[in-house]
Coordinates of C-alpha atoms in Angstrom, one line a residue:
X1 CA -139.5 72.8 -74.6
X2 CA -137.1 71.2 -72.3
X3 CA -135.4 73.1 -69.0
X4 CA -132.7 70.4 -69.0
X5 CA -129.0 70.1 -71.1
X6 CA -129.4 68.3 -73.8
X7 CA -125.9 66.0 -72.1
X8 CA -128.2 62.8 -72.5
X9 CA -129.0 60.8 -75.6
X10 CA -132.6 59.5 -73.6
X11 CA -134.8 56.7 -74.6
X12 CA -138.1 56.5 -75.9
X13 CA -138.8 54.4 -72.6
X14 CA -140.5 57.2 -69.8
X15 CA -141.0 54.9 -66.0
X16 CA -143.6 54.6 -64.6
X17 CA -142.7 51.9 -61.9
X18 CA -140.0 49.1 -61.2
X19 CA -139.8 46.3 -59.2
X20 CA -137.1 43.1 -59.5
X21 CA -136.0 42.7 -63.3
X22 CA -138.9 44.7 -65.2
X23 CA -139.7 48.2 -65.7
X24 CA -143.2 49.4 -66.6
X25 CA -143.4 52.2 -68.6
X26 CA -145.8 54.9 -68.8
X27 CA -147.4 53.5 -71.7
X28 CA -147.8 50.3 -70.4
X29 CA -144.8 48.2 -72.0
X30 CA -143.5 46.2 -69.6
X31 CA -139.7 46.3 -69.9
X32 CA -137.2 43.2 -68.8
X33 CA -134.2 45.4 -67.7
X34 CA -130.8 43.7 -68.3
X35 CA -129.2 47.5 -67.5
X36 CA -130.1 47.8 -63.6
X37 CA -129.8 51.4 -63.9
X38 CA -126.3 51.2 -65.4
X39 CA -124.8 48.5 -62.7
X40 CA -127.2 50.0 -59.6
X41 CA -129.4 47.6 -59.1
X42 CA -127.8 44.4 -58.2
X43 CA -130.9 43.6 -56.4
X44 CA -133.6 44.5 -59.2
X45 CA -135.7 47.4 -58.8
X46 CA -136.8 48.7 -55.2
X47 CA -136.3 45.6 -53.0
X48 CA -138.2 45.2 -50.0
X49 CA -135.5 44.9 -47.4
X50 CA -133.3 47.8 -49.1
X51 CA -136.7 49.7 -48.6
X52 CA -137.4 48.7 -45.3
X53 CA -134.2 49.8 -43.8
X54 CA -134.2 53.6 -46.1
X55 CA -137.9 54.0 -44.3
X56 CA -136.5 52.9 -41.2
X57 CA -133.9 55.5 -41.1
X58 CA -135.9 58.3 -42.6
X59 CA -138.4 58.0 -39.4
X60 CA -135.1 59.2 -37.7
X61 CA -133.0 61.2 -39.5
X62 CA -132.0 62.7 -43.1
X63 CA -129.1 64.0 -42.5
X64 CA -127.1 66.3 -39.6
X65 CA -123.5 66.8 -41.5
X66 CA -119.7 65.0 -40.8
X67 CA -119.8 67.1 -38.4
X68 CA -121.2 64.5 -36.1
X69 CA -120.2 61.1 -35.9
X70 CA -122.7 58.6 -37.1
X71 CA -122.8 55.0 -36.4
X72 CA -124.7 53.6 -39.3
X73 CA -121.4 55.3 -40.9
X74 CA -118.9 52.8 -38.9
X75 CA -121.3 50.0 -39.7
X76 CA -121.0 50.7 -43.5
X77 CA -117.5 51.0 -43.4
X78 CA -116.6 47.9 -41.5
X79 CA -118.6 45.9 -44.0
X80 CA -116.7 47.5 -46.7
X81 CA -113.6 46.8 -45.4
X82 CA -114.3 42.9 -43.9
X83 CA -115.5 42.3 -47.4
X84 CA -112.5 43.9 -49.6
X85 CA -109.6 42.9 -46.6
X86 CA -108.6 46.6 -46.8
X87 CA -109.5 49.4 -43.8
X88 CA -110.4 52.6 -44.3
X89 CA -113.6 54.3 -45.6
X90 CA -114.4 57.7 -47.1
X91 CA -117.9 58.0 -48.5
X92 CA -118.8 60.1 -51.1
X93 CA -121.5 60.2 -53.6
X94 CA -120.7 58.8 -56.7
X95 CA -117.5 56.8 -58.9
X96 CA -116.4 60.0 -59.8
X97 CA -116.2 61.5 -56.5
X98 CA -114.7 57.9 -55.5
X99 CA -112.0 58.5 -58.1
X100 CA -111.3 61.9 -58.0
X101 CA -111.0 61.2 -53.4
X102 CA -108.5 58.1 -54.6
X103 CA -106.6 60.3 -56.9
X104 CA -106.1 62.4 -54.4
X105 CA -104.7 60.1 -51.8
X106 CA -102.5 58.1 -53.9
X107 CA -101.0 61.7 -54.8
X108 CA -100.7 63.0 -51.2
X109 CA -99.8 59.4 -50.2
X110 CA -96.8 59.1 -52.2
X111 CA -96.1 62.9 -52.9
X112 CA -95.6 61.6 -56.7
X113 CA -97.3 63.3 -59.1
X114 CA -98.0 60.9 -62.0
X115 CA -100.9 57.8 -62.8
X116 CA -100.9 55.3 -65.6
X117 CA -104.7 54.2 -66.4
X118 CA -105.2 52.9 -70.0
X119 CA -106.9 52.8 -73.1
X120 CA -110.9 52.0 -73.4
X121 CA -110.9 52.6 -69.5
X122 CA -113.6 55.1 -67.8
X123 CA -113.4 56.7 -64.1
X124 CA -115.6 59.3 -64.5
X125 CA -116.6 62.9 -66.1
X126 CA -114.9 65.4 -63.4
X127 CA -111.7 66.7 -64.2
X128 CA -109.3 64.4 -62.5
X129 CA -111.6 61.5 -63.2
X130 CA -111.7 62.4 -67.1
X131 CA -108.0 62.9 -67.3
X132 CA -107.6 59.0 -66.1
X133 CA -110.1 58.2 -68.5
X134 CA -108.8 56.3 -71.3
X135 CA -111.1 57.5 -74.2
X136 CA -110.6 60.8 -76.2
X137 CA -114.7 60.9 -77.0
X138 CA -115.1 62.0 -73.3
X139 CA -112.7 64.8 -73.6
X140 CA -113.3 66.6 -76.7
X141 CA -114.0 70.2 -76.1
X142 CA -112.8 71.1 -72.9
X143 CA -109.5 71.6 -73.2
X144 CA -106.0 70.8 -71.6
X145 CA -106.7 67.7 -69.6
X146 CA -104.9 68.0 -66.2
X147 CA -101.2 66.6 -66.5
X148 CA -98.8 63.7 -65.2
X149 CA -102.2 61.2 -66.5
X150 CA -100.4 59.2 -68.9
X151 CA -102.5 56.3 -70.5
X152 CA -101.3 52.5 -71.8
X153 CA -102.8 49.6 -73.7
X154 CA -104.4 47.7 -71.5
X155 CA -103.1 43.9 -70.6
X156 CA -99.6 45.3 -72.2
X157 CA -97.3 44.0 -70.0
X158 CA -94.3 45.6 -71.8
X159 CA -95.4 49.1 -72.3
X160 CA -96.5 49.3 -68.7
X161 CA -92.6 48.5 -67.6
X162 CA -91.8 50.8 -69.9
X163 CA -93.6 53.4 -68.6
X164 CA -93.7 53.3 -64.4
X165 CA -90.8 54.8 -62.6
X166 CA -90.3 56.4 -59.4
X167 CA -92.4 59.3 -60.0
X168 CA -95.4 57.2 -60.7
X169 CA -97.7 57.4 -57.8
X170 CA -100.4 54.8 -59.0
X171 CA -101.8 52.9 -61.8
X172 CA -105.7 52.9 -62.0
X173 CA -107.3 49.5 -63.0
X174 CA -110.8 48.4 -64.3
X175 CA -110.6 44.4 -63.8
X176 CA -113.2 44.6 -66.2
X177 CA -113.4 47.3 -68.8
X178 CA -117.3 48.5 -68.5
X179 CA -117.8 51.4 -71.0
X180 CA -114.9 50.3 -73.2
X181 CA -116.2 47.1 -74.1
X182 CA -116.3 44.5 -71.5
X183 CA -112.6 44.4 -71.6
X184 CA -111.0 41.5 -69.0
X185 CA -107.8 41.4 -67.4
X186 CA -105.8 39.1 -67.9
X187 CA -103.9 37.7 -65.2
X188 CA -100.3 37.6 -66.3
X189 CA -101.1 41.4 -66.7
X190 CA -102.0 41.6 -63.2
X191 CA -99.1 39.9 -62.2
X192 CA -96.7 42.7 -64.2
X193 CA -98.6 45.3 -62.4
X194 CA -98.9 43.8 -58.6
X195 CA -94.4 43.9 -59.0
X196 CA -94.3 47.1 -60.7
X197 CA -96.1 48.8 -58.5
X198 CA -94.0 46.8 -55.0
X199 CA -90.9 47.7 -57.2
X200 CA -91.5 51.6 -57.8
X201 CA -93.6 52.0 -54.2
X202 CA -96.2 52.9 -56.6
X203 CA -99.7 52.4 -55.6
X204 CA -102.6 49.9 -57.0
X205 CA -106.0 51.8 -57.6
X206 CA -108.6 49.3 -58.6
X207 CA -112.1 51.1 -60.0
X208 CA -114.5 48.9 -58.5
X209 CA -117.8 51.6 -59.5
X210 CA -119.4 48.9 -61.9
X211 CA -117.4 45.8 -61.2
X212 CA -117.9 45.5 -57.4
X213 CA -120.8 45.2 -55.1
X214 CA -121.1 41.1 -56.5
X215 CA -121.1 42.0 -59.8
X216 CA -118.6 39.7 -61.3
X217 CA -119.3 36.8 -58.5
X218 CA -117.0 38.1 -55.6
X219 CA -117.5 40.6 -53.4
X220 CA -114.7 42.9 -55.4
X221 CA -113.8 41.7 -58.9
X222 CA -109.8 41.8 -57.8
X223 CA -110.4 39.2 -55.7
X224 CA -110.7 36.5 -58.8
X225 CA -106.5 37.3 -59.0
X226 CA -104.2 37.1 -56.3
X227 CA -103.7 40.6 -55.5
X228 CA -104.9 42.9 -52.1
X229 CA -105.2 46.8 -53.9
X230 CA -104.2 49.5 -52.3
X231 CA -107.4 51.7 -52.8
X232 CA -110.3 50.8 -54.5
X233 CA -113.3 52.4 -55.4
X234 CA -117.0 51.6 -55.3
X235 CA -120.3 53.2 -56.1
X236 CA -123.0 51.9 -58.2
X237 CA -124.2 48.8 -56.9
X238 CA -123.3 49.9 -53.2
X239 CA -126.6 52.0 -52.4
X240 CA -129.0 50.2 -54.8
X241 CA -130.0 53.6 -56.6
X242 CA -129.2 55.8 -54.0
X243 CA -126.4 57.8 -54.6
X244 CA -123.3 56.5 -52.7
X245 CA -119.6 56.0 -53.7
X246 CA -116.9 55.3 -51.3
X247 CA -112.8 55.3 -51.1
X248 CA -111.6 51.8 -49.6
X249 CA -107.8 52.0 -48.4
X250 CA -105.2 50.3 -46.8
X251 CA -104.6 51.0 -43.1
X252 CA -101.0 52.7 -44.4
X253 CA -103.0 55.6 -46.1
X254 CA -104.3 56.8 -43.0
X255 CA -101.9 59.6 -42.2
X256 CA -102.1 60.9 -45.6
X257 CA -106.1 61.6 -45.5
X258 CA -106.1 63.5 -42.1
X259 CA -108.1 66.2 -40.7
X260 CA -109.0 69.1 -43.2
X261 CA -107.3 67.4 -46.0
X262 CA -110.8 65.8 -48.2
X263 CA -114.4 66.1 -47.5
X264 CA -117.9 65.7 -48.8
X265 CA -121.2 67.8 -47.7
X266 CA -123.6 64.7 -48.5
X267 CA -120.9 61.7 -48.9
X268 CA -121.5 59.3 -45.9
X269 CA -125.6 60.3 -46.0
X270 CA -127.7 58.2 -43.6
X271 CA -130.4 57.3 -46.3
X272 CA -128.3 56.1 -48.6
X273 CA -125.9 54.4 -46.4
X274 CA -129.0 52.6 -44.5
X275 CA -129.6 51.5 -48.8
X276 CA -125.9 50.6 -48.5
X277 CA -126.0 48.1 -45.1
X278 CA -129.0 46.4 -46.3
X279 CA -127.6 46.1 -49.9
X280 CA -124.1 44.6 -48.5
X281 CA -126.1 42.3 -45.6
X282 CA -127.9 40.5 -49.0
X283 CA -124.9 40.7 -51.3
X284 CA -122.1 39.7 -49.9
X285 CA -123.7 36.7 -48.8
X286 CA -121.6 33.4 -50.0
X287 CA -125.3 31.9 -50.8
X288 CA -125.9 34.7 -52.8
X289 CA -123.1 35.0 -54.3
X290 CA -122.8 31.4 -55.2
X291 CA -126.2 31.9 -57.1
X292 CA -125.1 35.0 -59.3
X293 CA -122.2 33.1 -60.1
X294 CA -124.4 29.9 -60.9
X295 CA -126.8 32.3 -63.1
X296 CA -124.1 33.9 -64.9
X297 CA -122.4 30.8 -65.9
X298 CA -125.9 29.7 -67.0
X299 CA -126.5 33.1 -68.8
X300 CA -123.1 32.8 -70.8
X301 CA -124.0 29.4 -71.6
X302 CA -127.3 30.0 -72.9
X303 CA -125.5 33.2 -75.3
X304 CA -123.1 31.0 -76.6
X305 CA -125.0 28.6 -77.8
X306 CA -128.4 30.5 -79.1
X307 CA -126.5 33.6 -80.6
X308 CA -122.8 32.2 -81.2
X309 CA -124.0 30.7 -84.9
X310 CA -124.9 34.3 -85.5
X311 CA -122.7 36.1 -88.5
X312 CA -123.6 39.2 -86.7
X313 CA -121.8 38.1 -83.1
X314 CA -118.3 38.5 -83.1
X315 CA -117.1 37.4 -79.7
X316 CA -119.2 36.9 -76.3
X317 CA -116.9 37.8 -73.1
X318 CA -117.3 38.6 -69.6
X319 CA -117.1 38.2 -65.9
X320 CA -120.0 36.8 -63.8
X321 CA -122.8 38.7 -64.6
X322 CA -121.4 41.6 -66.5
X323 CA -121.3 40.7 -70.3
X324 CA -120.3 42.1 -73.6
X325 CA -121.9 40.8 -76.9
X326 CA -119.4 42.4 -79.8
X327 CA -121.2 42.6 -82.7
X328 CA -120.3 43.5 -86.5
X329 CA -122.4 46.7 -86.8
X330 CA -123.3 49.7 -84.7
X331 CA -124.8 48.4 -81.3
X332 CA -127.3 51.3 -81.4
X333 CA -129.2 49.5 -84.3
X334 CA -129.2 46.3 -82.2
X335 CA -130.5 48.2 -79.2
X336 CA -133.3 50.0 -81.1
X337 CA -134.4 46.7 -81.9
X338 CA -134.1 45.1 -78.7
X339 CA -136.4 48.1 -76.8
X340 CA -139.2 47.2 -79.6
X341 CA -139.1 43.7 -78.1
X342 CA -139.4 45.3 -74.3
X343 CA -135.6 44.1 -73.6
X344 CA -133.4 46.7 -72.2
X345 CA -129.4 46.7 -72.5
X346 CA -126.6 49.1 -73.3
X347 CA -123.9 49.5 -75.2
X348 CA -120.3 49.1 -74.3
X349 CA -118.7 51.2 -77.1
X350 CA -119.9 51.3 -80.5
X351 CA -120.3 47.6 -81.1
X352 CA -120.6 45.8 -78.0
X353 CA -124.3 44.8 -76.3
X354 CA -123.7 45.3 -72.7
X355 CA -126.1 42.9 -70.5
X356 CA -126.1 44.0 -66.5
X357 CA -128.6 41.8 -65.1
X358 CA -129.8 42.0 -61.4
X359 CA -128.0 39.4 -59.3
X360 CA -130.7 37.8 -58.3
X361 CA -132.2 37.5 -61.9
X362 CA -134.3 34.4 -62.7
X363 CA -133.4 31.6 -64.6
X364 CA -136.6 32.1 -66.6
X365 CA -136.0 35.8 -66.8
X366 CA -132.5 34.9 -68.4
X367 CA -134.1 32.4 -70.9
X368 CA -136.4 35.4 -71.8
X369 CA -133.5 37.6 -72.3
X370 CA -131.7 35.4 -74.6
X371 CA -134.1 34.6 -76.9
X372 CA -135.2 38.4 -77.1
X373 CA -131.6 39.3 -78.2
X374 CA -131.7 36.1 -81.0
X375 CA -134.8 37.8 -82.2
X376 CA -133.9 41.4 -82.4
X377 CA -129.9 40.3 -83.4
X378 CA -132.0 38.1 -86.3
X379 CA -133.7 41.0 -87.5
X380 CA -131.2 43.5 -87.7
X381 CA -130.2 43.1 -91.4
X382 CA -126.9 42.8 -91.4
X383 CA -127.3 39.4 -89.0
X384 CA -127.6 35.6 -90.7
X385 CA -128.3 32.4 -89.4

């Protein structure tokens, strides 16, 4: 018998260790992970210099409280803020701790009430975070959802003007729609928003959680439009599997997230923040990023043409390394198939593949990955050559 909720639909696949792109398993399958722990690990499993730096600080300290002020905190947050050109920090532990702190401030901010997210869209499974969530299947059975959340089609440009007005205090953004099926902005969309919001003094909330940290081939996936958010959020990728999230705001916000008025026991933790430096030092590199970039454009490439002849494939879309394979049938099938063959990905809905690779994933780890998916999409039975 199990001690823990049933709240997770687990794999047959137990760890046993991890390091770069593979995962061995406890009975000695050796896995190539295209997940990195949901987004996590942009750098592949355990990476020496993340490593180095979490022992480093453990030999001095776990953790002493916000009561004290903490320099590796400063450090983290100027690096956040260099890299996304906005100024302010508040660390927490997780997206939906980012969201729900950025909810929060846009509310207090603007003393407006109301936020437009939109359909498909996901910010998290706390109450204010699952209110701006755009998908009904994370909702059912717990009742009223908190109010003034009002949710749109997303890249619907009309429907968004007809919705903001001067009680709107924010709209909440994905650039890139995660779990509702690698969704992409489009950029005349972004340009509707960017005046709405200067037009209503509404404010611009961009969930970074799975899109930032590199992921897309920028530091921020925002940064691919002509547009400077006023919050965003980040988590995920930021601590390399320790658990970090953080609030990044403009310099205007300040007053509005004073003494007293937000806090988190654990949220700006040495351990994980010392994860965070060493992750950001690598990352936001324009040598590494120039590489993911290179290796995503490869990887798309490569999916296109092996799987695009496929009856089963649908579409193929994306941004940098974060890409959605929408198939004809149910994507659990697919992914069934794909663990036999030692090939981890998710799903991004009901009938899209999601593939997360590390960054720094190897061309010949990529040609591995593509011709896994051709064999396991071949053998599903409702795919044809």
């Amino acid at each position: 018998m199990s001690h823990l909720f049933p709240t997770y639909g687990r794999w047959e696949v137990e760890p046993e260790s991890a390091k770069g792109s593979y995962i061995k398993a406890v009975d000695g399958k050796n896995y190539l992970d295209f997940t990195s722990g949901i987004g996590v690990c942009n750098l592949g499993h355990c990476h020496p210099e993340v490593e180095d730096a979490v022992l480093k600080q453990m030999k001095k300290y776990w953790h002493v409280s916000n009561l004290f002020p903490q320099s590796i905190q400063e450090q983290a947050a100027k690096q956040l803020a260099v890299a996304s050109g906005l100024d302010l920090v508040f660390f927490a532990n997780s997206g939906a701790e980012a969201n729900e702190a950025a909810i929060k401030l846009a509310r207090k901010a603007t003393n407006r009430s109301k936020i437009i997210s939109f359909t498909n869209s996901f910010h998290g499974r706390t109450f204010g975070s699952m209110a701006a969530t755009g998908q009904d299947k994370i909702k059912q059975g717990f009742g009223p959802m908190l109010e003034t959340f009002v949710h749109l089609p997303f890249n619907d440009s009309a429907a968004l003007l007809a919705e903001i007005d001067d009680q709107t205090a924010a709209i909440v953004l994905e650039i890139v729609q995660g779990e509702g099926g690698i969704n992409v902005v489009e950029a005349e969309f972004i340009a509707t928003i960017k005046k709405a919001c200067e037009e209503k003094g509404a404010l611009l909330i961009v969930d970074e959680i799975q899109t930032g940290i590199g992921r897309t081939g920028k530091p921020f996936a925002f940064q691919h439009y002509p547009i400077v958010p006023d919050i965003i959020t980040v988590a995920k990728g930021l601590g390399s599997g320790f658990p970090i999230g953080a609030v990044v705001g403009s310099g205007k916000l300040k007053d509005a997230f004073g003494p007293g008025s937000h806090g988190s026991t654990f949220g700006g933790n040495p351990v994980a923040l010392s994860a965070a430096l060493a992750t950001m030092k690598i990352v936001f590199s324009e040598t590494f990023l120039n590489e993911a970039v290179n290796t995503g454009q490869y990887l798309f490439t490569q999916l296109e043409a092996k799987l695009g002849h496929l009856e089963i494939v649908k579409d193929i879309r994306g941004l940098g390394l974060m890409i959605g394979i929408e198939i004809s049938g149910q994507v659990a099938e697919v992914l069934g198939e794909l663990r036999l063959n030692e090939f981890l990905a998710l799903p991004a809905g009901k009938n899209v593949i999601r593939l997360l690779p590390p960054l720094n994933v190897e061309k010949n780890e990529v040609d591995k990955a593509v011709e896994l998916l051709l064999k396991s999409l071949s053998n599903v039975p409702s795919a044809a050559v």
